[in-house]
Coordinates of C-alpha atoms in Angstrom, one line a residue:
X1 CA 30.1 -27.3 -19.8
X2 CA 32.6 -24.4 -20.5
X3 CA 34.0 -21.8 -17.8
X4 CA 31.7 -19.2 -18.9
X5 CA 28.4 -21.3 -19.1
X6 CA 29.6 -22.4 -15.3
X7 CA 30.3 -19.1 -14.3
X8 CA 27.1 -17.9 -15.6
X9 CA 25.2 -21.0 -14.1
X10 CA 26.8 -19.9 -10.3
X11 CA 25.7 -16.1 -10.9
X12 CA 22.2 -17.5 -11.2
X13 CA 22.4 -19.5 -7.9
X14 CA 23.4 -16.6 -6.2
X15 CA 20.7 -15.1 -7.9
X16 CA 18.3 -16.9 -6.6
X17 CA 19.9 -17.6 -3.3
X18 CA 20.0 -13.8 -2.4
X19 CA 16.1 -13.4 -3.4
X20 CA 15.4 -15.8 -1.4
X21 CA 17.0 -14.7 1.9
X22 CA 15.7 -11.1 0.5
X23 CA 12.2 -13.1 1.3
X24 CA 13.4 -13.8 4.5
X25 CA 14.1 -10.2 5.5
X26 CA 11.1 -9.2 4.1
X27 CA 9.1 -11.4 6.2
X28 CA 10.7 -10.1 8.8
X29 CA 10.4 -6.3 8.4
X30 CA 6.5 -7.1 7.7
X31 CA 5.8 -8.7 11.4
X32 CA 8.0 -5.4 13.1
X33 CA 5.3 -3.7 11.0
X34 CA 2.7 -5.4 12.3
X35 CA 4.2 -5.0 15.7
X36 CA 4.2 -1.3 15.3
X37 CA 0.5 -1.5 14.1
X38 CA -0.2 -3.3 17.2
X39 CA 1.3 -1.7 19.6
X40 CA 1.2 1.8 18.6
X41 CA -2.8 1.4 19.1
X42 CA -2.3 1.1 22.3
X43 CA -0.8 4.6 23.2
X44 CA -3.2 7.5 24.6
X45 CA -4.2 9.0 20.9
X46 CA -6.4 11.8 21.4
X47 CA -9.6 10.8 19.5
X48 CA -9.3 12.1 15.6
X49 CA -12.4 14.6 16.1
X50 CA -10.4 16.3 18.3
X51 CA -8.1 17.3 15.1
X52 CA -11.4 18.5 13.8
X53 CA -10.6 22.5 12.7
X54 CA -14.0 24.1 12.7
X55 CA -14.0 26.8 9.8
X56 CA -15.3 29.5 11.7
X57 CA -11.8 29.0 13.8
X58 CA -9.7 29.2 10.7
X59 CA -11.5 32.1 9.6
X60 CA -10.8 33.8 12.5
X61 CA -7.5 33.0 12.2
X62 CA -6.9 34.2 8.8
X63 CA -8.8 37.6 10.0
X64 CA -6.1 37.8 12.9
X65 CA -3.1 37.8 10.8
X66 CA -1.0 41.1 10.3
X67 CA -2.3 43.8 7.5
X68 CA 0.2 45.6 5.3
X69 CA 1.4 49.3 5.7
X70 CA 2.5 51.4 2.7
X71 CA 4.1 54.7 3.6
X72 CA 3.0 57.1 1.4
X73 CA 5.3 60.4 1.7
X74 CA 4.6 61.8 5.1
X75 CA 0.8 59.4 5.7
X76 CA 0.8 55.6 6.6
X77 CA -1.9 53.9 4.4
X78 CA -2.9 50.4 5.5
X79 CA -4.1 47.7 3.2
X80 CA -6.1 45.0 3.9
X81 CA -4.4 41.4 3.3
X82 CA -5.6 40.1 0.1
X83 CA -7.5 37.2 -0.2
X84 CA -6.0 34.1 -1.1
X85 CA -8.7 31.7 -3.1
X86 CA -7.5 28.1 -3.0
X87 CA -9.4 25.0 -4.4
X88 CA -9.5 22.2 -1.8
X89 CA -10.0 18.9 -2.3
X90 CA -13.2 17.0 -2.3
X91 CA -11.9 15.0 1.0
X92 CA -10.8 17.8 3.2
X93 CA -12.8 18.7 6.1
X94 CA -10.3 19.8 8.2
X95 CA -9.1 16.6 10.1
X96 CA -5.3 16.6 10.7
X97 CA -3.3 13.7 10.0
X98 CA -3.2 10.7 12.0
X99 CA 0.1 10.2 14.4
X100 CA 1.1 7.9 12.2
X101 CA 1.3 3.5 12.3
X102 CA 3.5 3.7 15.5
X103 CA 0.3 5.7 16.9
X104 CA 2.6 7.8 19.0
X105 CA 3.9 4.6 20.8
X106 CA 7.7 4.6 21.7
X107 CA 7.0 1.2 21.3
X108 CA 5.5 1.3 18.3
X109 CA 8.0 3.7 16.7
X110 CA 10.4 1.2 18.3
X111 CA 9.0 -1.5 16.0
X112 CA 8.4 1.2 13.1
X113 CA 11.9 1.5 13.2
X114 CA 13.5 -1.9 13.4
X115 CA 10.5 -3.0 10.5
X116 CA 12.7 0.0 8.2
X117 CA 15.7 -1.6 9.4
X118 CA 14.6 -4.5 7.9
X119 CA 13.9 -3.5 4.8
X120 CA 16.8 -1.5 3.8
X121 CA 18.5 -4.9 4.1
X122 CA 16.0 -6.7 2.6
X123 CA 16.5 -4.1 0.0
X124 CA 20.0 -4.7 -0.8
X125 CA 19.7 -8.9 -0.8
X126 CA 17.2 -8.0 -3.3
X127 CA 19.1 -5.5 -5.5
X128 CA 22.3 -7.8 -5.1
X129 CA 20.1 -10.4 -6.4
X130 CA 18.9 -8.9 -9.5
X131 CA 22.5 -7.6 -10.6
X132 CA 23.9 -11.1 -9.9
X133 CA 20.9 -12.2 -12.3
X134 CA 22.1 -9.5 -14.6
X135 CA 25.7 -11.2 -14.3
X136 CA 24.3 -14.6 -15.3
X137 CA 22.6 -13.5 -18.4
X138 CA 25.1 -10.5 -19.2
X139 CA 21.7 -8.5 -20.2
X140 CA 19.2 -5.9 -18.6
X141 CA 18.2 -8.5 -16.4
X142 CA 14.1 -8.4 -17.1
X143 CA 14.5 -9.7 -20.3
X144 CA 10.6 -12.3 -18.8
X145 CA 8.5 -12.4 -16.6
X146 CA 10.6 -13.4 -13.8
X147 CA 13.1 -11.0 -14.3
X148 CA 10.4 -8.5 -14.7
X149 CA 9.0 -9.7 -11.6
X150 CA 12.0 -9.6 -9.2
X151 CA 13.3 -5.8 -10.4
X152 CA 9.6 -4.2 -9.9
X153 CA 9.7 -4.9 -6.4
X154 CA 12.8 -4.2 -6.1
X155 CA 12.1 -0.3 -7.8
X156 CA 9.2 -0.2 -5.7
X157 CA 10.9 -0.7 -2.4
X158 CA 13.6 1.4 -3.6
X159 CA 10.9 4.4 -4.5
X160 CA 9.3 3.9 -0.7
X161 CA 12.6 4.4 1.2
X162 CA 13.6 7.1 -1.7
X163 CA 10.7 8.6 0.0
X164 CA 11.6 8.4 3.5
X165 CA 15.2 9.5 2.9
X166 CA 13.4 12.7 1.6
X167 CA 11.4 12.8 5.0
X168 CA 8.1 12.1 3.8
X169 CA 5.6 10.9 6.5
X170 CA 5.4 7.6 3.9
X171 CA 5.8 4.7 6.9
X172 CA 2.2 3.5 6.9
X173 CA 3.2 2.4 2.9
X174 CA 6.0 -0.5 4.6
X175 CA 2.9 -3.4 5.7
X176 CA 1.4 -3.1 2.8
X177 CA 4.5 -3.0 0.8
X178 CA 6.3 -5.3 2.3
X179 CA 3.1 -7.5 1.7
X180 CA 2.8 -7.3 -1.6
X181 CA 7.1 -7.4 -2.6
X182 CA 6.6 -11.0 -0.2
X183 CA 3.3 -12.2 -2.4
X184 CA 5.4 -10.9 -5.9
X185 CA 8.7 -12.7 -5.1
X186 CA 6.9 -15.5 -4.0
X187 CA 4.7 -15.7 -7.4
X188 CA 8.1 -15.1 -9.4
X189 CA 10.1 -18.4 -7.6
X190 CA 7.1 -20.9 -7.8
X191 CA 5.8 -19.6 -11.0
X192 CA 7.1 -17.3 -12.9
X193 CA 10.5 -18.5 -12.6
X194 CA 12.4 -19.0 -16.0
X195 CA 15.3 -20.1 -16.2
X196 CA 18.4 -17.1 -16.9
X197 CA 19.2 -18.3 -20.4
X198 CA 15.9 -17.4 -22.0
X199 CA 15.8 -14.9 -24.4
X200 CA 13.3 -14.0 -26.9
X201 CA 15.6 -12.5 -30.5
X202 CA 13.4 -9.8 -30.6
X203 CA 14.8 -8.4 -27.4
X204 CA 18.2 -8.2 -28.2
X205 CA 18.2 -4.6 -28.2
X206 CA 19.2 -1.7 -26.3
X207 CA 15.8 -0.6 -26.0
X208 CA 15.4 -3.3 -23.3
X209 CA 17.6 -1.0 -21.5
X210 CA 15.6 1.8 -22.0
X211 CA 11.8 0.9 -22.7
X212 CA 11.4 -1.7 -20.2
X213 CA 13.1 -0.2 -17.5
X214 CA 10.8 3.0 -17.9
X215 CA 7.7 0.3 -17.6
X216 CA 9.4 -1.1 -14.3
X217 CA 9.4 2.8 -12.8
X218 CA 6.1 3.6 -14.2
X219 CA 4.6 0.6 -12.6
X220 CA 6.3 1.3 -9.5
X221 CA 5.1 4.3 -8.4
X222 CA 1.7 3.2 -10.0
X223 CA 1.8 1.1 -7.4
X224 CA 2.8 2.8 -4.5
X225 CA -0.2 5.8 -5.4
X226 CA -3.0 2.3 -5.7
X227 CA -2.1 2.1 -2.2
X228 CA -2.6 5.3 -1.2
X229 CA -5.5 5.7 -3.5
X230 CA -7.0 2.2 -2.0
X231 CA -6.3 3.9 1.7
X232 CA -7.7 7.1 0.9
X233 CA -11.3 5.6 0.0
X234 CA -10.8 4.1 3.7
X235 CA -9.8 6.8 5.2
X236 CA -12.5 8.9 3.7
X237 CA -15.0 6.8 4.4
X238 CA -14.2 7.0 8.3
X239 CA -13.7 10.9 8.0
X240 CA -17.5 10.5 7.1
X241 CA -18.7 8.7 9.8
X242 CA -17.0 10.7 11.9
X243 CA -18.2 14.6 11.1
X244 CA -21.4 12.7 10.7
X245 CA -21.1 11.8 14.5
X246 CA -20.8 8.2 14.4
X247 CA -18.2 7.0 16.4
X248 CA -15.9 4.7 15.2
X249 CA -14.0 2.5 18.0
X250 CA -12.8 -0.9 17.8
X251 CA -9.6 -1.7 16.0
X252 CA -10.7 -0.5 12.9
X253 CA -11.2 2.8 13.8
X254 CA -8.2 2.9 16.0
X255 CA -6.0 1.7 12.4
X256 CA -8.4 4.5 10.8
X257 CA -7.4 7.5 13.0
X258 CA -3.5 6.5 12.5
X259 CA -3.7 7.0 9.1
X260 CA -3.2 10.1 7.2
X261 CA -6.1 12.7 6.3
X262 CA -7.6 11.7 3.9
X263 CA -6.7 14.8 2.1
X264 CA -3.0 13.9 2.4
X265 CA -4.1 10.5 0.8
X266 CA -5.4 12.3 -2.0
X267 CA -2.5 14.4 -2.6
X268 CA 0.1 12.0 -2.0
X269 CA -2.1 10.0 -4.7
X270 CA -2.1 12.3 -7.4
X271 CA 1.5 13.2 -7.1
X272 CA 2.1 10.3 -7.4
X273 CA 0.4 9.1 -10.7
X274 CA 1.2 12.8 -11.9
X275 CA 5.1 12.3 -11.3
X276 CA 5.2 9.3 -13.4
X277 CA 2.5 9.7 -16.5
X278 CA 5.0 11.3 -18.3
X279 CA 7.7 8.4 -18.1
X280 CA 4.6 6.1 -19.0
X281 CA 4.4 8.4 -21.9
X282 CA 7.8 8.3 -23.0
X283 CA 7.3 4.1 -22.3
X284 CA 4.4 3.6 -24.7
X285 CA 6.4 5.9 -27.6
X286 CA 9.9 4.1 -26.7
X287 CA 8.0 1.1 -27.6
X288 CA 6.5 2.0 -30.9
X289 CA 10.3 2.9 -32.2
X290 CA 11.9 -0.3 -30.9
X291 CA 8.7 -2.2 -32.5
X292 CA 9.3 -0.5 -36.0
X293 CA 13.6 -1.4 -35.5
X294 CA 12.2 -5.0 -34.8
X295 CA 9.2 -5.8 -36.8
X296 CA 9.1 -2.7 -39.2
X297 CA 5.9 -1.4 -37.6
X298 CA 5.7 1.4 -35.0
X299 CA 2.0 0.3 -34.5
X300 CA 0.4 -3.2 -34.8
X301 CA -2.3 -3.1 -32.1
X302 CA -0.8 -5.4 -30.4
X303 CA -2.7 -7.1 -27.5
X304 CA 0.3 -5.6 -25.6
X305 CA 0.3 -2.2 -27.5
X306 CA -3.6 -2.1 -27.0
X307 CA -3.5 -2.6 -23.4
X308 CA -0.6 -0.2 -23.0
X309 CA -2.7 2.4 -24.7
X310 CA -5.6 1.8 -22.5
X311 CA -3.6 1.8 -19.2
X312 CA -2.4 5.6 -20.6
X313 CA -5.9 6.6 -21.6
X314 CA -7.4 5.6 -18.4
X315 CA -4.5 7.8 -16.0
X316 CA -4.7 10.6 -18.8
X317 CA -8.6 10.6 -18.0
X318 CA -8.2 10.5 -14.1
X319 CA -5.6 13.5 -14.4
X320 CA -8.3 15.1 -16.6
X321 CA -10.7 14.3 -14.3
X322 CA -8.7 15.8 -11.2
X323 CA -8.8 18.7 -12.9
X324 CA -12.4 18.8 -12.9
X325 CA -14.4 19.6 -10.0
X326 CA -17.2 17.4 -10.4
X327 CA -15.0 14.2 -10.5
X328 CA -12.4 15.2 -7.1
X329 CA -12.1 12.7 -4.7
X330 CA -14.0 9.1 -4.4
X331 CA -15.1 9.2 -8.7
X332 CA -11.4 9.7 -9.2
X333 CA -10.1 7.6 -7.2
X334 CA -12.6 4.7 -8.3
X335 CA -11.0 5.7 -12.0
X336 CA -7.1 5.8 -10.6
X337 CA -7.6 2.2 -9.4
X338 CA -8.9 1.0 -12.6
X339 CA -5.9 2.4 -14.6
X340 CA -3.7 0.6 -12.3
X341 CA -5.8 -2.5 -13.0
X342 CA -5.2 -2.1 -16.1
X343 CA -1.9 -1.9 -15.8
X344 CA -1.8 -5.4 -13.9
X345 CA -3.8 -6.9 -16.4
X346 CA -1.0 -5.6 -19.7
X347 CA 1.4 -7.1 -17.2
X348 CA -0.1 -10.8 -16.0
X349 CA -3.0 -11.0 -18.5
X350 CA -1.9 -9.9 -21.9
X351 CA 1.8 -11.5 -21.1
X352 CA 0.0 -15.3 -19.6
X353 CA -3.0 -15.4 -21.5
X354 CA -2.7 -13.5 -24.5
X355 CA -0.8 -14.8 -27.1
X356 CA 0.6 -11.8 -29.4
X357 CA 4.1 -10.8 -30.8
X358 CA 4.7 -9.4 -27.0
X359 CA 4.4 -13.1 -26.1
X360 CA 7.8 -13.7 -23.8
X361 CA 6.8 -14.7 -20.7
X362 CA 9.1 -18.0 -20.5
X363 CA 6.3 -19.7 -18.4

């Protein structure tokens, strides 16, 4: 074995060795975050009907506020404030967000914290992993499945605390995130795993660089809006019971009532899947270019190139359908999670199943 081959070969042991103590870290910033579940349901919440706005209140609000004055020469004329005509979503009744998964709880908040804490670190084994697997195959380092794999969770715990360096009220995302990054490294090391000289000749190309990556993103914040999609159907269904008068106690209800409206959900949803369509775009047509520089066709129909188009066809229809009031809320949300399965399906489907010219899964 020559220098480089062992240099290479120890990059890829630290590789590994840093995602798996990333693992470690995760698993621990998911139990703080189901500490601060826990214990934040036990603080004094007021009950979430209380948050209840009754329109009749708001109206009167709105009637309250200041009117304008116009001087006109020597006269005062006042004007009445015009009316502002805004389209609401199909969830929002008026129910104020939920206090959040610490619940209020200095103790949960306590936990909230630390469970952050955790991840930021977790974070950073993880990222130092992926450029150390970079290192061992001197390449965009998701040149398989595994590689693939390790750098989507890695963008999509980036994207969350991204989020909460902005401020965004996005904590309730970090059990379910740090769930699913600890079930997807897991997959990639006892299945996925390939090892770091494995490269298909199609792919040497520096539209690895740039087509792939955009896919990693894309999915990414796919991702993170299925799980506020999946929590807004929850949420809305509770919201239900709840102007319909049926109490809901119990520790479901006390998880419920923590959450955000779920008009927030909504929202944060759509902005979501809104914000990153257009880099799924610009994947699907960096694809086609990089197919015709390697193959000579832009267009094959693929398995790959047919389930990409599908997965953009199904979010171009839920946007289409957000902007149409007859399919707001639950119908769009039902559509929203079937583009992202969609998108699961190109990924583990079409690349384990499927055999095609996309075909480089290394497992």
């Amino acid at each position: 074995m020559n220098l480089a081959a062992a240099v290479n070969e120890n990059f890829a042991n630290y590789s590994n060795y840093m995602i798996r103590s990333a693992m470690f870290v995760y698993a621990l910033a998911f139990l703080a975050h189901l500490a601060e579940w826990v214990f934040g349901g036990r603080s004094k919440v007021a009950v979430q009907s209380a948050a209840l706005v009754a329109p009749d209140a708001r109206a009167a609000a709105a009637s309250q506020a200041p009117a304008v004055q116009v001087r006109r020469g020597g006269s005062t004329a006042t004007l009445e404030r015009p009316k502002v005509v805004t389209r609401a979503s199909a969830s929002d009744r008026g129910i104020a967000d939920g206090p959040g998964a610490a619940g209020g709880s200095e103790r949960g908040d306590l936990y909230g914290r630390i469970a952050v804490s955790f991840t930021v670190v977790a974070w950073l084994l993880h990222l130092t992993g992926v450029v150390f697997r970079a290192a061992s195959v001197q390449r965009a380092p998701w040149g398989n499945m595994y590689e693939f794999s390790t750098t989507f969770g890695m963008v999509a715990v980036g994207a969350y605390l991204v989020l909460l360096a902005l401020k965004k009220n996005v904590r309730w995302i970090g059990l379910f995130l740090t769930t699913t990054v600890l079930l997807d490294l897991g997959l990639a090391l006892s299945v996925l795993y390939t090892s770091s000289d494995q490269l298909v000749p199609a792919l040497h190309s520096y539209w690895l660089w740039i087509h792939v990556s955009c896919a990693i993103i894309s999915g990414a914040v796919f991702y993170l809006a299925a799980v506020g999609t999946l929590l807004y159907l929850f949420r809305d269904h509770y919201e239900a019971a709840l102007t319909a008068g049926r109490a809901q106690n119990g520790r479901w209800g006390d998880v419920m009532r923590r959450l955000p409206a779920a008009a927030t959900l909504d929202k944060f949803a759509y902005r979501m899947n809104a914000l990153v369509f257009p880099l799924w775009t610009f994947t699907i047509i960096a694809g086609a270019i990089w197919a015709q520089a390697a193959w000579g066709h832009y267009w094959e129909w693929d398995p790959k190139e047919t389930w990409s188009f599908i997965t953009w066809v199904a979010y171009a229809g839920y946007l289409h359908a957000r902007a149409t009031a007859g399919w707001k809320g639950r119908k769009a949300a039902y559509l929203a999670l079937i583009a992202f399965a969609c998108f699961l399906f190109n990924y583990y489907g079409v690349n384990i199943f499927v055999t095609g010219k996309h075909s480089y899964a290394g497992v």
